[in-house]
PDB file of C-alpha atoms in Angstrom:
ATOM      1  CA  MET O   1     -11.989  38.910  -3.513  1.00 48.00           C
ATOM      2  CA  VAL O   2     -10.247  35.542  -3.953  1.00 52.00           C
ATOM      3  CA  VAL O   3     -11.300  33.482  -6.926  1.00 52.00           C
ATOM      4  CA  SER O   4     -10.698  29.749  -6.937  1.00 55.00           C
ATOM      5  CA  SER O   5      -8.011  28.409  -9.253  1.00 55.00           C
ATOM      6  CA  VAL O   6     -10.489  26.367 -11.299  1.00 57.00           C
ATOM      7  CA  SER O   7     -12.558  29.340 -12.430  1.00 60.00           C
ATOM      8  CA  ARG O   8      -9.420  31.433 -13.032  1.00 65.00           C
ATOM      9  CA  PHE O   9      -7.904  28.830 -15.382  1.00 65.00           C
ATOM     10  CA  ALA O  10     -11.249  27.946 -16.929  1.00 61.00           C
ATOM     11  CA  SER O  11     -11.548  31.407 -18.409  1.00 68.00           C
ATOM     12  CA  ARG O  12      -8.219  30.986 -20.245  1.00 73.00           C
ATOM     13  CA  TYR O  13      -8.819  27.431 -21.449  1.00 66.00           C
ATOM     14  CA  ARG O  14      -9.536  27.005 -25.145  1.00 71.00           C
ATOM     15  CA  PRO O  15     -10.415  23.513 -26.368  1.00 69.00           C
ATOM     16  CA  THR O  16      -8.709  22.135 -29.423  1.00 76.00           C
ATOM     17  CA  PRO O  17     -10.840  21.395 -32.478  1.00 79.00           C
ATOM     18  CA  LEU O  18     -10.725  17.628 -31.893  1.00 81.00           C
ATOM     19  CA  ALA O  19     -11.162  17.671 -28.097  1.00 78.00           C
ATOM     20  CA  THR O  20     -14.122  18.687 -26.003  1.00 75.00           C
ATOM     21  CA  LEU O  21     -14.027  20.881 -22.916  1.00 72.00           C
ATOM     22  CA  PRO O  22     -13.508  18.817 -19.729  1.00 72.00           C
ATOM     23  CA  PRO O  23     -16.515  18.943 -17.379  1.00 71.00           C
ATOM     24  CA  GLN O  24     -14.347  20.435 -14.593  1.00 70.00           C
ATOM     25  CA  LEU O  25     -13.625  23.465 -16.763  1.00 69.00           C
ATOM     26  CA  ASP O  26     -17.016  23.819 -18.388  1.00 67.00           C
ATOM     27  CA  PRO O  27     -18.655  27.025 -17.097  1.00 66.00           C
ATOM     28  CA  ASN O  28     -22.080  25.601 -17.925  1.00 65.00           C
ATOM     29  CA  GLU O  29     -21.414  22.739 -15.469  1.00 64.00           C
ATOM     30  CA  TYR O  30     -21.494  25.079 -12.501  1.00 69.00           C
ATOM     31  CA  GLN O  31     -23.046  28.489 -12.094  1.00 72.00           C
ATOM     32  CA  TRP O  32     -21.653  30.023  -8.960  1.00 76.00           C
ATOM     33  CA  SER O  33     -23.789  32.628  -7.337  1.00 81.00           C
ATOM     34  CA  PRO O  34     -22.177  35.632  -5.635  1.00 85.00           C
ATOM     35  CA  GLU O  35     -22.984  34.096  -2.223  1.00 90.00           C
ATOM     36  CA  LYS O  36     -21.260  30.848  -3.149  1.00 85.00           C
ATOM     37  CA  ARG O  37     -18.223  32.750  -4.433  1.00 85.00           C
ATOM     38  CA  ARG O  38     -18.114  34.813  -1.239  1.00 92.00           C
ATOM     39  CA  ALA O  39     -18.299  31.638   0.885  1.00 93.00           C
ATOM     40  CA  GLU O  40     -15.505  30.059  -1.170  1.00 89.00           C
ATOM     41  CA  ALA O  41     -13.378  33.194  -0.704  1.00 92.00           C
ATOM     42  CA  GLU O  42     -13.975  33.107   3.067  1.00 96.00           C
ATOM     43  CA  ARG O  43     -12.970  29.424   3.234  1.00 95.00           C
ATOM     44  CA  VAL O  44      -9.788  30.102   1.267  1.00 94.00           C
ATOM     45  CA  ALA O  45      -8.938  33.084   3.492  1.00 96.00           C
ATOM     46  CA  LEU O  46      -9.566  31.100   6.679  1.00 95.00           C
ATOM     47  CA  ARG O  47      -7.471  28.196   5.400  1.00 93.00           C
ATOM     48  CA  SER O  48      -4.599  30.515   4.493  1.00 95.00           C
ATOM     49  CA  ARG O  49      -4.728  32.247   7.920  1.00 96.00           C
ATOM     50  CA  LEU O  50      -4.643  28.903   9.723  1.00 91.00           C
ATOM     51  CA  LYS O  51      -1.789  27.707   7.547  1.00 91.00           C
ATOM     52  CA  ARG O  52       0.185  30.913   8.104  1.00 94.00           C
ATOM     53  CA  ASP O  53      -0.373  30.733  11.876  1.00 92.00           C
ATOM     54  CA  PHE O  54       0.702  27.094  11.995  1.00 88.00           C
ATOM     55  CA  PHE O  55       3.907  27.716  10.050  1.00 90.00           C
ATOM     56  CA  LEU O  56       4.733  30.788  12.152  1.00 92.00           C
ATOM     57  CA  ARG O  57       4.426  28.695  15.311  1.00 90.00           C
ATOM     58  CA  LEU O  58       6.299  25.794  13.709  1.00 89.00           C
ATOM     59  CA  ASN O  59       9.278  27.894  12.635  1.00 92.00           C
ATOM     60  CA  ASP O  60       9.487  29.993  15.802  1.00 92.00           C
ATOM     61  CA  PRO O  61      13.096  29.732  17.087  1.00 92.00           C
ATOM     62  CA  ARG O  62      11.981  30.413  20.688  1.00 93.00           C
ATOM     63  CA  ARG O  63       9.403  27.603  20.694  1.00 90.00           C
ATOM     64  CA  THR O  64       9.829  25.243  23.643  1.00 91.00           C
ATOM     65  CA  GLU O  65       6.593  23.248  23.636  1.00 89.00           C
ATOM     66  CA  LEU O  66       5.637  20.489  21.273  1.00 89.00           C
ATOM     67  CA  LEU O  67       3.511  21.701  18.402  1.00 87.00           C
ATOM     68  CA  GLU O  68       0.698  19.334  17.497  1.00 87.00           C
ATOM     69  CA  ASP O  69      -0.582  19.090  13.968  1.00 84.00           C
ATOM     70  CA  THR O  70      -4.370  18.955  14.080  1.00 84.00           C
ATOM     71  CA  ALA O  71      -4.587  16.963  10.851  1.00 84.00           C
ATOM     72  CA  VAL O  72      -2.387  14.252  12.356  1.00 88.00           C
ATOM     73  CA  LEU O  73      -4.494  14.267  15.519  1.00 89.00           C
ATOM     74  CA  ARG O  74      -7.703  13.810  13.523  1.00 87.00           C
ATOM     75  CA  TRP O  75      -6.143  11.006  11.490  1.00 89.00           C
ATOM     76  CA  ASP O  76      -4.895   9.254  14.632  1.00 89.00           C
ATOM     77  CA  TYR O  77      -8.316   9.574  16.277  1.00 86.00           C
ATOM     78  CA  ALA O  78     -10.002   8.058  13.214  1.00 82.00           C
ATOM     79  CA  ARG O  79      -7.430   5.273  13.154  1.00 82.00           C
ATOM     80  CA  ARG O  80      -7.517   4.328  16.853  1.00 84.00           C
ATOM     81  CA  GLN O  81     -10.530   5.509  18.842  1.00 82.00           C
ATOM     82  CA  ASN O  82     -13.147   5.796  16.131  1.00 73.00           C
ATOM     83  CA  VAL O  83     -12.486   2.552  14.295  1.00 72.00           C
ATOM     84  CA  TYR O  84     -16.024   1.331  13.685  1.00 71.00           C
ATOM     85  CA  SER O  85     -17.286   4.474  12.007  1.00 68.00           C
ATOM     86  CA  SER O  86     -14.202   4.786   9.822  1.00 64.00           C
ATOM     87  CA  HIS O  87     -14.015   1.103   8.857  1.00 72.00           C
ATOM     88  CA  ARG O  88     -16.703  -1.495   8.317  1.00 78.00           C
ATOM     89  CA  PHE O  89     -16.107  -5.048   7.217  1.00 83.00           C
ATOM     90  CA  THR O  90     -17.317  -5.683   3.709  1.00 88.00           C
ATOM     91  CA  PRO O  91     -16.711  -8.798   1.623  1.00 92.00           C
ATOM     92  CA  LYS O  92     -13.803  -7.066  -0.107  1.00 90.00           C
ATOM     93  CA  SER O  93     -12.148  -5.838   3.111  1.00 87.00           C
ATOM     94  CA  SER O  94     -12.671  -9.248   4.760  1.00 89.00           C
ATOM     95  CA  LEU O  95     -11.040 -11.017   1.827  1.00 92.00           C
ATOM     96  CA  LEU O  96      -8.127  -8.569   1.814  1.00 90.00           C
ATOM     97  CA  SER O  97      -7.687  -8.957   5.588  1.00 88.00           C
ATOM     98  CA  LEU O  98      -7.617 -12.723   5.222  1.00 90.00           C
ATOM     99  CA  LEU O  99      -5.227 -12.511   2.281  1.00 92.00           C
ATOM    100  CA  TRP O 100      -2.776 -10.175   4.007  1.00 92.00           C
ATOM    101  CA  GLY O 101      -3.183 -11.845   7.422  1.00 91.00           C
ATOM    102  CA  ALA O 102      -2.922 -15.538   6.527  1.00 92.00           C
ATOM    103  CA  GLY O 103      -1.422 -15.291   3.044  1.00 92.00           C
ATOM    104  CA  PRO O 104       2.232 -14.839   4.098  1.00 93.00           C
ATOM    105  CA  PHE O 105       2.018 -17.838   6.463  1.00 93.00           C
ATOM    106  CA  VAL O 106       0.565 -20.073   3.750  1.00 93.00           C
ATOM    107  CA  PHE O 107       3.171 -18.855   1.263  1.00 92.00           C
ATOM    108  CA  TRP O 108       6.136 -19.502   3.558  1.00 92.00           C
ATOM    109  CA  TYR O 109       4.719 -22.881   4.645  1.00 91.00           C
ATOM    110  CA  TYR O 110       4.495 -23.932   1.003  1.00 90.00           C
ATOM    111  CA  VAL O 111       8.014 -22.653   0.185  1.00 89.00           C
ATOM    112  CA  LEU O 112       9.654 -24.291   3.200  1.00 88.00           C
ATOM    113  CA  LYS O 113       7.696 -27.535   2.900  1.00 88.00           C
ATOM    114  CA  SER O 114       8.398 -27.925  -0.821  1.00 86.00           C
ATOM    115  CA  SER O 115      12.111 -27.169  -0.376  1.00 82.00           C
ATOM    116  CA  ARG O 116      12.284 -29.704   2.464  1.00 82.00           C
ATOM    117  CA  ASP O 117      10.481 -32.289   0.340  1.00 81.00           C
ATOM    118  CA  VAL O 118      12.849 -31.697  -2.570  1.00 80.00           C
ATOM    119  CA  SER O 119      15.935 -32.032  -0.377  1.00 80.00           C
ATOM    120  CA  THR O 120      14.518 -35.172   1.297  1.00 82.00           C
ATOM    121  CA  ARG O 121      13.683 -36.711  -2.071  1.00 81.00           C
ATOM    122  CA  ARG O 122      17.162 -35.852  -3.348  1.00 80.00           C
ATOM    123  CA  SER O 123      18.884 -37.440  -0.336  1.00 80.00           C
ATOM    124  CA  ILE O 124      16.714 -40.570  -0.634  1.00 81.00           C
ATOM    125  CA  ASN O 125      17.593 -40.858  -4.323  1.00 79.00           C
ATOM    126  CA  GLN O 126      21.290 -40.455  -3.538  1.00 80.00           C
ATOM    127  CA  LYS O 127      21.142 -43.130  -0.828  1.00 78.00           C
ATOM    128  CA  THR O 128      19.237 -45.456  -3.135  1.00 83.00           C
ATOM    129  CA  GLN O 129      21.802 -44.950  -5.896  1.00 80.00           C
ATOM    130  CA  GLN O 130      24.643 -45.590  -3.450  1.00 80.00           C
ATOM    131  CA  PHE O 131      22.933 -48.750  -2.208  1.00 79.00           C
ATOM    132  CA  GLU O 132      22.350 -49.986  -5.756  1.00 82.00           C
ATOM    133  CA  LYS O 133      25.971 -49.235  -6.658  1.00 81.00           C
ATOM    134  CA  LYS O 134      27.277 -51.151  -3.608  1.00 79.00           C
ATOM    135  CA  LYS O 135      24.925 -54.023  -4.400  1.00 77.00           C
ATOM    136  CA  GLN O 136      26.237 -54.222  -7.969  1.00 79.00           C
ATOM    137  CA  GLU O 137      29.850 -54.072  -6.759  1.00 76.00           C
ATOM    138  CA  SER O 138      29.297 -56.806  -4.203  1.00 75.00           C
ATOM    139  CA  SER O 139      27.539 -59.058  -6.693  1.00 70.00           C
ATOM    140  CA  THR O 140      30.270 -58.456  -9.243  1.00 64.00           C
ATOM    141  CA  THR O 141      33.019 -59.343  -6.782  1.00 60.00           C
ATOM    142  CA  TYR O 142      31.104 -62.454  -5.721  1.00 56.00           C
ATOM    143  CA  ASN O 143      30.779 -63.567  -9.298  1.00 55.00           C
ATOM    144  CA  VAL O 144      34.457 -62.936  -9.925  1.00 54.00           C
ATOM    145  CA  ARG O 145      35.410 -64.948  -6.810  1.00 56.00           C
ATOM    146  CA  THR O 146      33.204 -67.883  -7.709  1.00 58.00           C
ATOM    147  CA  ALA O 147      34.415 -67.861 -11.283  1.00 56.00           C
ATOM    148  CA  THR O 148      38.079 -68.034 -10.279  1.00 56.00           C
ATOM    149  CA  MET O 149      37.642 -70.764  -7.709  1.00 55.00           C
TER     150      MET O 149
END
């Protein structure tokens, strides 16, 4: 008879004086009947047989066909064909969809627009300073010319 790992380790667990027994290891939390233990043992045995069979077929050197993993097939079915039952729009999922769908576009628009504005402002300031400098130079030379004449 196969005993689950929880009950096997629960029998050896001793709580420290300052800590209580976790509910997962507390034998009073669950009282398994012999039928429930037998069913658990059958599930573990079936799972181990399926796993052994899968790995034997996977590691067979004479294998020519593609070996399909049933867990991957179930996941793919839930992801593609059975979308509505595996996903429903809630306020949280709608907000996350909007955030991850439109968020990157808004972010990059802001980054590119602000950098363009900064560079435009900088070039306008430089042109204004150059214009002011030329204006001062021309007025200075005019004053010098009129003063000498």
